[in-house]
CSV table of C-alpha atoms in Angstrom, one decimal:
chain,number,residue,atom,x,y,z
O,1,UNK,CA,82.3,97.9,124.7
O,2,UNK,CA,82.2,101.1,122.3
O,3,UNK,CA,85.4,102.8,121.6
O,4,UNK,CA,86.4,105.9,121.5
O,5,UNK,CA,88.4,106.2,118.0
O,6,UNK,CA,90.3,109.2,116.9
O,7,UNK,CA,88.3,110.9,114.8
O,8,UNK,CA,91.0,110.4,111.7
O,9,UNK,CA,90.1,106.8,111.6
O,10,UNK,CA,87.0,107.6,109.8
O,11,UNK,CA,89.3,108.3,106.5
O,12,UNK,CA,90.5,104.6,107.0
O,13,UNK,CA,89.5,102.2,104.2
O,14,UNK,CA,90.7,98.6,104.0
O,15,UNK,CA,92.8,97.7,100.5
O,16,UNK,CA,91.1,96.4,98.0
O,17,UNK,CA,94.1,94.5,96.5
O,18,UNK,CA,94.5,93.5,100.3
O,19,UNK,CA,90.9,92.0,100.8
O,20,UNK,CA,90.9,90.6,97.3
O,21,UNK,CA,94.1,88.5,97.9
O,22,UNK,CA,92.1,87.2,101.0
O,23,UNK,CA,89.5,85.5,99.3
O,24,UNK,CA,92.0,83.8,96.3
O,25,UNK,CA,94.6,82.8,98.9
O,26,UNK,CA,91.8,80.3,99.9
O,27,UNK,CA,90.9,78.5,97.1
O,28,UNK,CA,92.7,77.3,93.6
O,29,UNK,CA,92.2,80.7,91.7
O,30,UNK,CA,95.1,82.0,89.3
O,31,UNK,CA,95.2,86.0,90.6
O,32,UNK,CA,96.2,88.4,88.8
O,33,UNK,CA,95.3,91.1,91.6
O,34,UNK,CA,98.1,91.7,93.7
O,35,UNK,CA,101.5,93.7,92.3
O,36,UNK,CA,103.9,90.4,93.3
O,37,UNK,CA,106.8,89.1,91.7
O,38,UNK,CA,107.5,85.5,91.5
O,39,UNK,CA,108.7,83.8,94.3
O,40,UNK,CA,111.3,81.2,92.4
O,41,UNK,CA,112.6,83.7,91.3
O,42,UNK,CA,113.9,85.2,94.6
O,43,UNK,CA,117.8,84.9,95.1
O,44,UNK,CA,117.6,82.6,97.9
O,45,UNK,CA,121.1,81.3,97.9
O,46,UNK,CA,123.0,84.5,98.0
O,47,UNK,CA,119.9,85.8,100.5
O,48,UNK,CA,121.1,83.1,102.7
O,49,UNK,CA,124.8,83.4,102.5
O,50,UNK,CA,124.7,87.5,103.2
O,51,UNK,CA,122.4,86.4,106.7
O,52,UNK,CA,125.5,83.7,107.5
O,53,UNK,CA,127.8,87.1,106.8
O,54,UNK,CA,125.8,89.5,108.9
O,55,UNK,CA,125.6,86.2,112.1
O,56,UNK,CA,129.6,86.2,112.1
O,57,UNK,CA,129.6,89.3,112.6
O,58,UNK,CA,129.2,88.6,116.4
O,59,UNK,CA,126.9,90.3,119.0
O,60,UNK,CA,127.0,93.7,117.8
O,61,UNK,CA,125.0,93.0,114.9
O,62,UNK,CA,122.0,92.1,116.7
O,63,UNK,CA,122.0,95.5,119.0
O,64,UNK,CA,120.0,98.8,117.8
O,65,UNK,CA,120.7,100.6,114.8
O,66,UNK,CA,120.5,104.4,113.8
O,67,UNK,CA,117.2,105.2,113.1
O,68,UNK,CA,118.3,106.3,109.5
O,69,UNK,CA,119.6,103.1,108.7
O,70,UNK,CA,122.7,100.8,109.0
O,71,UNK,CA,125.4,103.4,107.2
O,72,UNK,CA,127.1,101.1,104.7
O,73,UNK,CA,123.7,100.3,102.9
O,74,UNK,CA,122.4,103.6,102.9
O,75,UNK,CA,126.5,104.7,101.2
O,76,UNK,CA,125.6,101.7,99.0
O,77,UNK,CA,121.8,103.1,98.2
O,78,UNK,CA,124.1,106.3,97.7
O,79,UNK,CA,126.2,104.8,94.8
O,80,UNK,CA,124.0,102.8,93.5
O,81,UNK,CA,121.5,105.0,92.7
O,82,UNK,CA,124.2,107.8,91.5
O,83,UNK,CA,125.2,104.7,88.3
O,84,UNK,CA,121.8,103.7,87.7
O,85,UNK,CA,119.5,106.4,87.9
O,86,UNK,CA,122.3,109.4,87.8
O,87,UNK,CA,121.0,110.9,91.1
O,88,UNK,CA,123.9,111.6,92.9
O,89,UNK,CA,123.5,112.6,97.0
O,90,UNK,CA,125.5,111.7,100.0
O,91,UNK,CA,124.4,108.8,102.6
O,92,UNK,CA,123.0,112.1,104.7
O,93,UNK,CA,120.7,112.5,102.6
O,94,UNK,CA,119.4,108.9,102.4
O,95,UNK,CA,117.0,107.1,105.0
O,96,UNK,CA,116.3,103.3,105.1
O,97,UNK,CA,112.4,102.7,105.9
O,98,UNK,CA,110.5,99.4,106.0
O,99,UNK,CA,109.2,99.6,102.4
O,100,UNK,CA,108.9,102.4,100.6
O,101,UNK,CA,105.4,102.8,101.4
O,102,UNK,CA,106.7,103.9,105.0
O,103,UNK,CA,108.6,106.5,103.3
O,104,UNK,CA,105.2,107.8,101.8
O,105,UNK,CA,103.5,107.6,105.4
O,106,UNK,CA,106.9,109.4,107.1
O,107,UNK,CA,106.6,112.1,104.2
O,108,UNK,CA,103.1,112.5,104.6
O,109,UNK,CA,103.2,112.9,108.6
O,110,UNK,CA,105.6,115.9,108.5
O,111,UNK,CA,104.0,117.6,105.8
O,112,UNK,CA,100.1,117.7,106.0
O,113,UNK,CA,98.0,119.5,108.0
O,114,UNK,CA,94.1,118.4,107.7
O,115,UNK,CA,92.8,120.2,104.3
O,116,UNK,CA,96.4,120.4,102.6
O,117,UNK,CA,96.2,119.6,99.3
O,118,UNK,CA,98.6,117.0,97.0
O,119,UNK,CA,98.0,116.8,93.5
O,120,UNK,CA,98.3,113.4,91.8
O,121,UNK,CA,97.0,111.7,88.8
O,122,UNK,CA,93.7,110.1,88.8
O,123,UNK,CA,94.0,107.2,89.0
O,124,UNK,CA,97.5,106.8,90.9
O,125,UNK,CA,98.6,104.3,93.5
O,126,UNK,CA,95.7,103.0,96.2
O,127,UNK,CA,98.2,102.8,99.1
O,128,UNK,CA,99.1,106.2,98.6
O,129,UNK,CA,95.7,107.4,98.5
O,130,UNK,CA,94.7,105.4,101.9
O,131,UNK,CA,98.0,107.5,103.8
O,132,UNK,CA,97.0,110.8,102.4
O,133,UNK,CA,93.7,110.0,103.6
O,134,UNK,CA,94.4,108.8,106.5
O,135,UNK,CA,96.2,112.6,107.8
O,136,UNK,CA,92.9,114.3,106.7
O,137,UNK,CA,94.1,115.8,103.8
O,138,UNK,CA,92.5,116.7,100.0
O,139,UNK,CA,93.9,114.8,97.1
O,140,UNK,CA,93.3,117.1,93.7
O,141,UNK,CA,93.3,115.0,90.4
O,142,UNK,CA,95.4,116.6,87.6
O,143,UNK,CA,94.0,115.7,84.2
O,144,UNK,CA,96.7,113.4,82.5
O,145,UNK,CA,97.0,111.7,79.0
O,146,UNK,CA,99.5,109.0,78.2
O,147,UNK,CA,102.8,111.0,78.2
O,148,UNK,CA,102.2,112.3,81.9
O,149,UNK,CA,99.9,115.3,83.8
O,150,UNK,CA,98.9,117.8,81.3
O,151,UNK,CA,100.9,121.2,81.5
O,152,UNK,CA,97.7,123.7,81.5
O,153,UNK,CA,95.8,121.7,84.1
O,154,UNK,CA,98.5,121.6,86.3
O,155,UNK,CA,99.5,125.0,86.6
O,156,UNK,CA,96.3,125.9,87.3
O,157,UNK,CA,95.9,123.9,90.0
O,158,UNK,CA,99.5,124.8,91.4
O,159,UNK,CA,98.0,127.9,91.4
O,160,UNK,CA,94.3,127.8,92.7
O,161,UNK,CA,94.8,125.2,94.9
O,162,UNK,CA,98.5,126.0,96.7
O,163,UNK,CA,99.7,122.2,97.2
O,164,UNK,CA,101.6,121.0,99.2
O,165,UNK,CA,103.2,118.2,97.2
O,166,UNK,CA,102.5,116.4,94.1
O,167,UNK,CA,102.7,112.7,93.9
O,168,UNK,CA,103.9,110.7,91.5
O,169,UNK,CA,104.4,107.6,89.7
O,170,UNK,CA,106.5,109.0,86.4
O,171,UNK,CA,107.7,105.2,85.2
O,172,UNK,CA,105.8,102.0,84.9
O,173,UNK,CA,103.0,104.2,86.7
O,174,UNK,CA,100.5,101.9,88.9
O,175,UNK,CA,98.3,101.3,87.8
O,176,UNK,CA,98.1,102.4,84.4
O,177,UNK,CA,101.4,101.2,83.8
O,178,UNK,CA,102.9,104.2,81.6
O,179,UNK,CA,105.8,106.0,81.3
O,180,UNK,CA,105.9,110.0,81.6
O,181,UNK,CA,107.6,111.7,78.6
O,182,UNK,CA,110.9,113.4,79.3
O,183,UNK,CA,109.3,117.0,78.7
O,184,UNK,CA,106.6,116.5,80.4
O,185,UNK,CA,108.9,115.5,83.9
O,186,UNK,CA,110.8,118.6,82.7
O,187,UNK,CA,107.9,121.2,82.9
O,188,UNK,CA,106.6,119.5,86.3
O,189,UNK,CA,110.1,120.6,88.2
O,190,UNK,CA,109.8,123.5,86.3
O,191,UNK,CA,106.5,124.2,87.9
O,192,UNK,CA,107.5,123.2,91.0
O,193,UNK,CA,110.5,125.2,91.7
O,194,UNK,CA,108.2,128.3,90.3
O,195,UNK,CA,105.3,127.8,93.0
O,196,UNK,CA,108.0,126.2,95.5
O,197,UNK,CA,106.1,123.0,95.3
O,198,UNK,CA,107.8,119.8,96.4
O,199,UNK,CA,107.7,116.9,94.4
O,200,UNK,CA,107.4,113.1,95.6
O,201,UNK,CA,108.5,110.8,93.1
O,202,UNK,CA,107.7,106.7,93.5
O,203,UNK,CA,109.8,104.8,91.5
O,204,UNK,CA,109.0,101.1,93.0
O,205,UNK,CA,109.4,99.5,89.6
O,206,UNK,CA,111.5,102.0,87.5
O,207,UNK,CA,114.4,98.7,87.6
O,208,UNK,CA,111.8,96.5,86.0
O,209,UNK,CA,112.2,97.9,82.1
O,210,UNK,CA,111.7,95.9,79.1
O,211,UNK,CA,114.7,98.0,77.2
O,212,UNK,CA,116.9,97.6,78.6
O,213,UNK,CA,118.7,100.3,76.5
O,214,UNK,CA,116.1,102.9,77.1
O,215,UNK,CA,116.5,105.5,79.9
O,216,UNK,CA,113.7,106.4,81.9
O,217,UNK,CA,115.2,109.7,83.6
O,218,UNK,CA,113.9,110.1,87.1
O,219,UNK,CA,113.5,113.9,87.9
O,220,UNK,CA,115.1,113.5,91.0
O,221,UNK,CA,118.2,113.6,88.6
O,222,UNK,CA,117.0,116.7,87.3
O,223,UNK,CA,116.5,118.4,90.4
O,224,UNK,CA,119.6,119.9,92.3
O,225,UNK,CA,118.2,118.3,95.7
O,226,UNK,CA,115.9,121.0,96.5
O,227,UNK,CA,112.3,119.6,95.2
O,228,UNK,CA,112.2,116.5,95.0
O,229,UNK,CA,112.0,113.8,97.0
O,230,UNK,CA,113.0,110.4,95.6
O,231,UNK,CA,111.9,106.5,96.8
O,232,UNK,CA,112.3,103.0,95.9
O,233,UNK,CA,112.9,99.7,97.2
O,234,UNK,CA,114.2,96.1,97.5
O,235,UNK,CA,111.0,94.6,97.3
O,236,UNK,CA,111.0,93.6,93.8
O,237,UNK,CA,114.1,93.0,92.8
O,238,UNK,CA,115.4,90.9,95.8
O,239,UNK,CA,112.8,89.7,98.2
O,240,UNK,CA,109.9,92.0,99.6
O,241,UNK,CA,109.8,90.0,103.0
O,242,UNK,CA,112.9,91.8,103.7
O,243,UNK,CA,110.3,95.2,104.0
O,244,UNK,CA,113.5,97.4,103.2
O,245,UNK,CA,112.9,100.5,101.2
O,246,UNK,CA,114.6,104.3,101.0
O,247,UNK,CA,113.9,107.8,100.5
O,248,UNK,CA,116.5,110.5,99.5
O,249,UNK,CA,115.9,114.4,99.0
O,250,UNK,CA,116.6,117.6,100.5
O,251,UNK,CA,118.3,117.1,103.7
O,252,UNK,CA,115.9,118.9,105.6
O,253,UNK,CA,113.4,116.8,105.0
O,254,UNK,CA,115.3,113.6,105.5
O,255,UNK,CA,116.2,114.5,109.0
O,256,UNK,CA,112.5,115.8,109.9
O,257,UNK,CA,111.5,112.1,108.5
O,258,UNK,CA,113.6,110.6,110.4
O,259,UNK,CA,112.3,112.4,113.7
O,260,UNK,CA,109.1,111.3,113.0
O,261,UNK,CA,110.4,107.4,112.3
O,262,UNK,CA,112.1,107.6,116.2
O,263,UNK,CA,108.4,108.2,117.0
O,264,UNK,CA,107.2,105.1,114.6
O,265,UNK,CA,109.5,102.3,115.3
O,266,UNK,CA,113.0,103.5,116.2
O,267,UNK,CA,114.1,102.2,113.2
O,268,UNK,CA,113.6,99.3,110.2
O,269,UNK,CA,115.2,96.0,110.9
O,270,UNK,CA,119.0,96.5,111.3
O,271,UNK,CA,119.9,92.5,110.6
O,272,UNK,CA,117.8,93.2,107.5
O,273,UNK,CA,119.6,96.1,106.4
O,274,UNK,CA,123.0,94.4,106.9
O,275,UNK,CA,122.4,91.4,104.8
O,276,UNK,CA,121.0,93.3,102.2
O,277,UNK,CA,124.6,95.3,102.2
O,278,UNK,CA,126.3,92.2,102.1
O,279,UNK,CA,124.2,91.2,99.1
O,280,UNK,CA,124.8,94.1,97.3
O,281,UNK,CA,128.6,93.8,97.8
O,282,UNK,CA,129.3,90.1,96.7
O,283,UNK,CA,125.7,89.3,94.7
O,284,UNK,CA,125.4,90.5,91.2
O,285,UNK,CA,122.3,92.3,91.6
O,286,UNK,CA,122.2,94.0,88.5
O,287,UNK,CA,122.7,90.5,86.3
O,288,UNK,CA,119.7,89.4,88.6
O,289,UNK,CA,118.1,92.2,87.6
O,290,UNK,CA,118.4,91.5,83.6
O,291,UNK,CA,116.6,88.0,84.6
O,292,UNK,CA,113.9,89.8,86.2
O,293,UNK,CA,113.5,91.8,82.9
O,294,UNK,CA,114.2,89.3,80.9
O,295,UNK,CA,111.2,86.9,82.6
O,296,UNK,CA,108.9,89.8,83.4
O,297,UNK,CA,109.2,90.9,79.7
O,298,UNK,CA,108.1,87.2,78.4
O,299,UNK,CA,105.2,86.9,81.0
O,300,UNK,CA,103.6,90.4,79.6
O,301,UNK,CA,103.6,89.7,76.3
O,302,UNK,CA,101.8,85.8,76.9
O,303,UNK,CA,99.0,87.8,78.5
O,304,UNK,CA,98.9,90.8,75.9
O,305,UNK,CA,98.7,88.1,73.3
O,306,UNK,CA,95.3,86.6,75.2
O,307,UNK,CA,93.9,90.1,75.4
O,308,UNK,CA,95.0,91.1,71.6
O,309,UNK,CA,92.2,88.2,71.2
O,310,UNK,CA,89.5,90.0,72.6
O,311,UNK,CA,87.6,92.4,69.8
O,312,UNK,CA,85.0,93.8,71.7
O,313,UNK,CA,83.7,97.4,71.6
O,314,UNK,CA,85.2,100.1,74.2
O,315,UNK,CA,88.4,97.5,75.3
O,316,UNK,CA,91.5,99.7,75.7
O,317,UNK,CA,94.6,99.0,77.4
O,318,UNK,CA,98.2,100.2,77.8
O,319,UNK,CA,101.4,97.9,76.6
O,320,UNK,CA,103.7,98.2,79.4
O,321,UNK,CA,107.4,99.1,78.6
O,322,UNK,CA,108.3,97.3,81.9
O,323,UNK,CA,106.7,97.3,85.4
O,324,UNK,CA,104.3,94.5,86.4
O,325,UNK,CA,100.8,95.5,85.4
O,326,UNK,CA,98.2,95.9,82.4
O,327,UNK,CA,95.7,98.4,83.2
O,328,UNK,CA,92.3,97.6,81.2
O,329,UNK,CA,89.2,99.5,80.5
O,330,UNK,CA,86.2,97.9,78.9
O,331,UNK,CA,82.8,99.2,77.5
O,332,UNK,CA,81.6,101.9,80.3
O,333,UNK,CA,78.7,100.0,81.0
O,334,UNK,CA,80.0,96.8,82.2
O,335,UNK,CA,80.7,97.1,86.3
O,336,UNK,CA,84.2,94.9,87.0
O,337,UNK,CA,83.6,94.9,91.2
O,338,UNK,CA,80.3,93.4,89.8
O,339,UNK,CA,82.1,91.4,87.0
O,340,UNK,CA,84.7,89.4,89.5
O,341,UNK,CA,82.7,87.2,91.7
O,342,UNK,CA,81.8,85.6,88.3
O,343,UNK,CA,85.7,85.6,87.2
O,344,UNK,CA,86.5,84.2,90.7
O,345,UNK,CA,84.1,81.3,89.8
O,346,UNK,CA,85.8,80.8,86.8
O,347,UNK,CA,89.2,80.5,89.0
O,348,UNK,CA,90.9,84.1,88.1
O,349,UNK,CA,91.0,87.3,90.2
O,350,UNK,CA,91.7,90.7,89.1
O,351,UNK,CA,91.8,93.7,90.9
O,352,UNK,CA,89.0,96.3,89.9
O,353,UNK,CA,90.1,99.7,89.0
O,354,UNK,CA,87.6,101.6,91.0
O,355,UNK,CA,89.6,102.2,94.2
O,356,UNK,CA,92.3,103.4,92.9
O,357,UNK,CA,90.5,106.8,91.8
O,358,UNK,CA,90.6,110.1,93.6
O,359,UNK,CA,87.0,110.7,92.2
O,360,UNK,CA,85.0,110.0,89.7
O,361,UNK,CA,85.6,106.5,89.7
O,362,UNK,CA,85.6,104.1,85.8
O,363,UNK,CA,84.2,101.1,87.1
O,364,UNK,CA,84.5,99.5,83.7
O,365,UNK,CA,88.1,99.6,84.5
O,366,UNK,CA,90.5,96.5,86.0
O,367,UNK,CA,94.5,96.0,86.9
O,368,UNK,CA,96.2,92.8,85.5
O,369,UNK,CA,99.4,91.4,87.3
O,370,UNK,CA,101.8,89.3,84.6
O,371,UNK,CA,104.3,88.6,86.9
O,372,UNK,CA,103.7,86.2,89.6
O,373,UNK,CA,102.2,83.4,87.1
O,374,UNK,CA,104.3,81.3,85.0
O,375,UNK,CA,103.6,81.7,81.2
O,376,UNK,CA,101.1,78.9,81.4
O,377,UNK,CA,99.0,79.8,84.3
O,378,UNK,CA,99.2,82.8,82.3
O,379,UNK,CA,97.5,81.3,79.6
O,380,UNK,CA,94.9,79.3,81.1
O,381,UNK,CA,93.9,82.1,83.5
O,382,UNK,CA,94.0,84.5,80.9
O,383,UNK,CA,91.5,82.0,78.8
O,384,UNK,CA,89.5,81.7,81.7
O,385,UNK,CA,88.8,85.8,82.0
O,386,UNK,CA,88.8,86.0,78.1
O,387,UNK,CA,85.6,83.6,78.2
O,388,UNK,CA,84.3,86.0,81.6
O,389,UNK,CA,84.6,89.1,79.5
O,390,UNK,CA,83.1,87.3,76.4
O,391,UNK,CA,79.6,86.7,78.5
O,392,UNK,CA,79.6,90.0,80.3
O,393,UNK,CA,79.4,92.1,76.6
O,394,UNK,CA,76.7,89.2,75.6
O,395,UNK,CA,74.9,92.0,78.8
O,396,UNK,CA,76.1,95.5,76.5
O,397,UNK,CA,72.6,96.6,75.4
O,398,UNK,CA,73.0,95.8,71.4
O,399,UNK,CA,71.9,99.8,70.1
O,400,UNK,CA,75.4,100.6,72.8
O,401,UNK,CA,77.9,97.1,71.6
O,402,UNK,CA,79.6,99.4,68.6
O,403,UNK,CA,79.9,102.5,70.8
């Protein structure tokens, strides 16, 4: 039978990360391709014992919740977020979703008309991408160094192009894994509130810093809740099965998000969103969280030690200051999509860094995950793709090895 899809579906592409994890879920391979963090290190027992508080609560836990979220989590989300990343809004302003990537999706359905244009790095999150394409609408690279989008360029397409949003990852960006300077977060509100541009700012992993002295200032703490819209989630610093994420920002928005959640699923999992107040209330997340770093931190620098081995012409990388990825790029004439069936034979996966492009694609670039293998999978997988990337420049035409 042919069927008769909307005609949006053609935007929809599959995830590469997705379809990669596929193919090394079935067979011994070390990955280093998707963005997950380690499984013993989830908080199991206090997980369990806030589930055991939510059950005796009686029957009226299991009924339907408000679509914007069980309202002592979302005042916790409130408070929390006021101590640790100094953005300080009421519960009203503050919607649970399932993941933040729902929040992105929810953001992206009020918003975007087919040909509206977001600005966003290049190359920025794939998920992102695959929503915005999905509604039909044109992603615009801005041109960015390692400190963040570069002033010029982006005013100039604030201007000539009239977005509707920019996106952004600001700290431990994926992929790249870098961290946008303080002025440069600065002069993007300040563009913003000058061409009355609102700004979406994805902070997944901004808990998951290396310094834990250093302070990574979100600009939804400089904004005064007009411009900027502000989303995170549980996923890797409790469990991500849980699927429970938020978004806070202008009210406005919030309550036009969640109109359009009614419409998508009524609302996230409510016996979710009550254990994970109960484990906010009696767990001591934020020690957990020190672990995390702690681990995370460890796990990095065992794989920035194997590439540090590698001397070969055009290799460039980023050393994260926290997050979970090394973003890699190699001599531009070595393909990595082409490169990894020959890594998967060796048993490690990477993901390529292709997809995650708005255009012009650097296929000589890959993503690294350090922190779902232990430091000696670490090491033997790393070994593995050192000796991969070894034979592939053997390839580099020798008159192009020393570019």
């Amino acid at each position: 039978m042919k069927y008769a899809f909307a005609q949006r579906t053609r935007n929809f592409e599959s995830s590469a990360v997705r379809d990669i994890l596929k193919v090394v879920g079935e067979g011994d391979i070390i990955s280093f391709a998707g963005g997950l963090p380690d499984d013993d290190l989830f908080p199991l027992d206090a997980v369990e014992e806030a589930y055991k508080r939510v059950f005796e609560g009686g029957k009226h836990t299991m009924q339907y919740g408000l679509t914007e979220g069980y309202t002592p989590l979302r005042e916790a989300v409130a408070d929390r977020m006021a101590v640790r990343k100094q953005i300080r809004m009421d519960a009203d302003n503050v919607l649970l979703t399932t993941g933040s990537q729902q929040a992105i999706d929810l953001f992206s359905r009020i918003m975007l008309n087919p040909g509206d244009v977001i600005l966003t790095e290049n190359p920025t999150y794939l998920a992102a991408l695959q929503v915005f394409q999905s509604y039909e609408a044109q992603v615009v690279p801005v041109e960015s160094d390692e400190f963040g989008m570069l002033p010029e360029d982006l005013e100039e397409k604030m201007k000539s192009h009239l977005p509707k949003f920019v996106y952004i990852v600001p700290t431990f960006s994926n992929p790249v894994g870098k961290v946008w300077s303080l002025e440069r977060r600065k002069h993007l509100l300040h563009l913003a509130k000058k061409y009355n541009v609102i700004i979406f700012e994805d902070d997944p992993y901004g808990e998951i810093q290396f310094d834990e002295a250093a302070n990574y200032t979100t600009l939804a703490s400089l904004d005064n809740g007009e411009t900027v819209l502000y989303t995170s989630t549980f996923s890797k610093t409790v469990v991500p099965a849980l699927r429970t994420g938020w978004v806070m920002g202008p009210y406005q928005i919030i309550r036009m998000m969640a109109q359009a959640k009614q419409a998508a699923d009524l609302h996230s999992s409510s016996i979710d969103q009550q254990a994970l107040y109960y484990l906010l209330r009696d767990f001591d997340l934020n020690s957990h969280i020190s672990t995390l770093r702690a681990v995370y931190k460890e796990r990095m620098e065992v794989m920035l030690g194997q590439l540090q081995r590698l001397h070969l012409p055009g290799l460039d990388y980023v050393v994260p200051q926290g997050g979970m990825f090394f973003w890699v790029a190699l001599h531009e004439s070595i393909n990595t999509k082409d490169l990894l069936p020959k890594a998967v034979e060796n048993g490690v996966a990477y993901v390529p860094g292709s997809p995650f492009y708005v255009c012009e694609p650097k296929h000589n670039t890959f993503r690294l995950n350090f922190t779902h293998a232990v430091p000696e999978k670490i090491e033997y997988g790393m070994n593995q793709l050192v000796r991969v990337l070894e034979e592939a420049y053997e390839t580099v035409p020798k008159d192009k090895a020393t570019v």
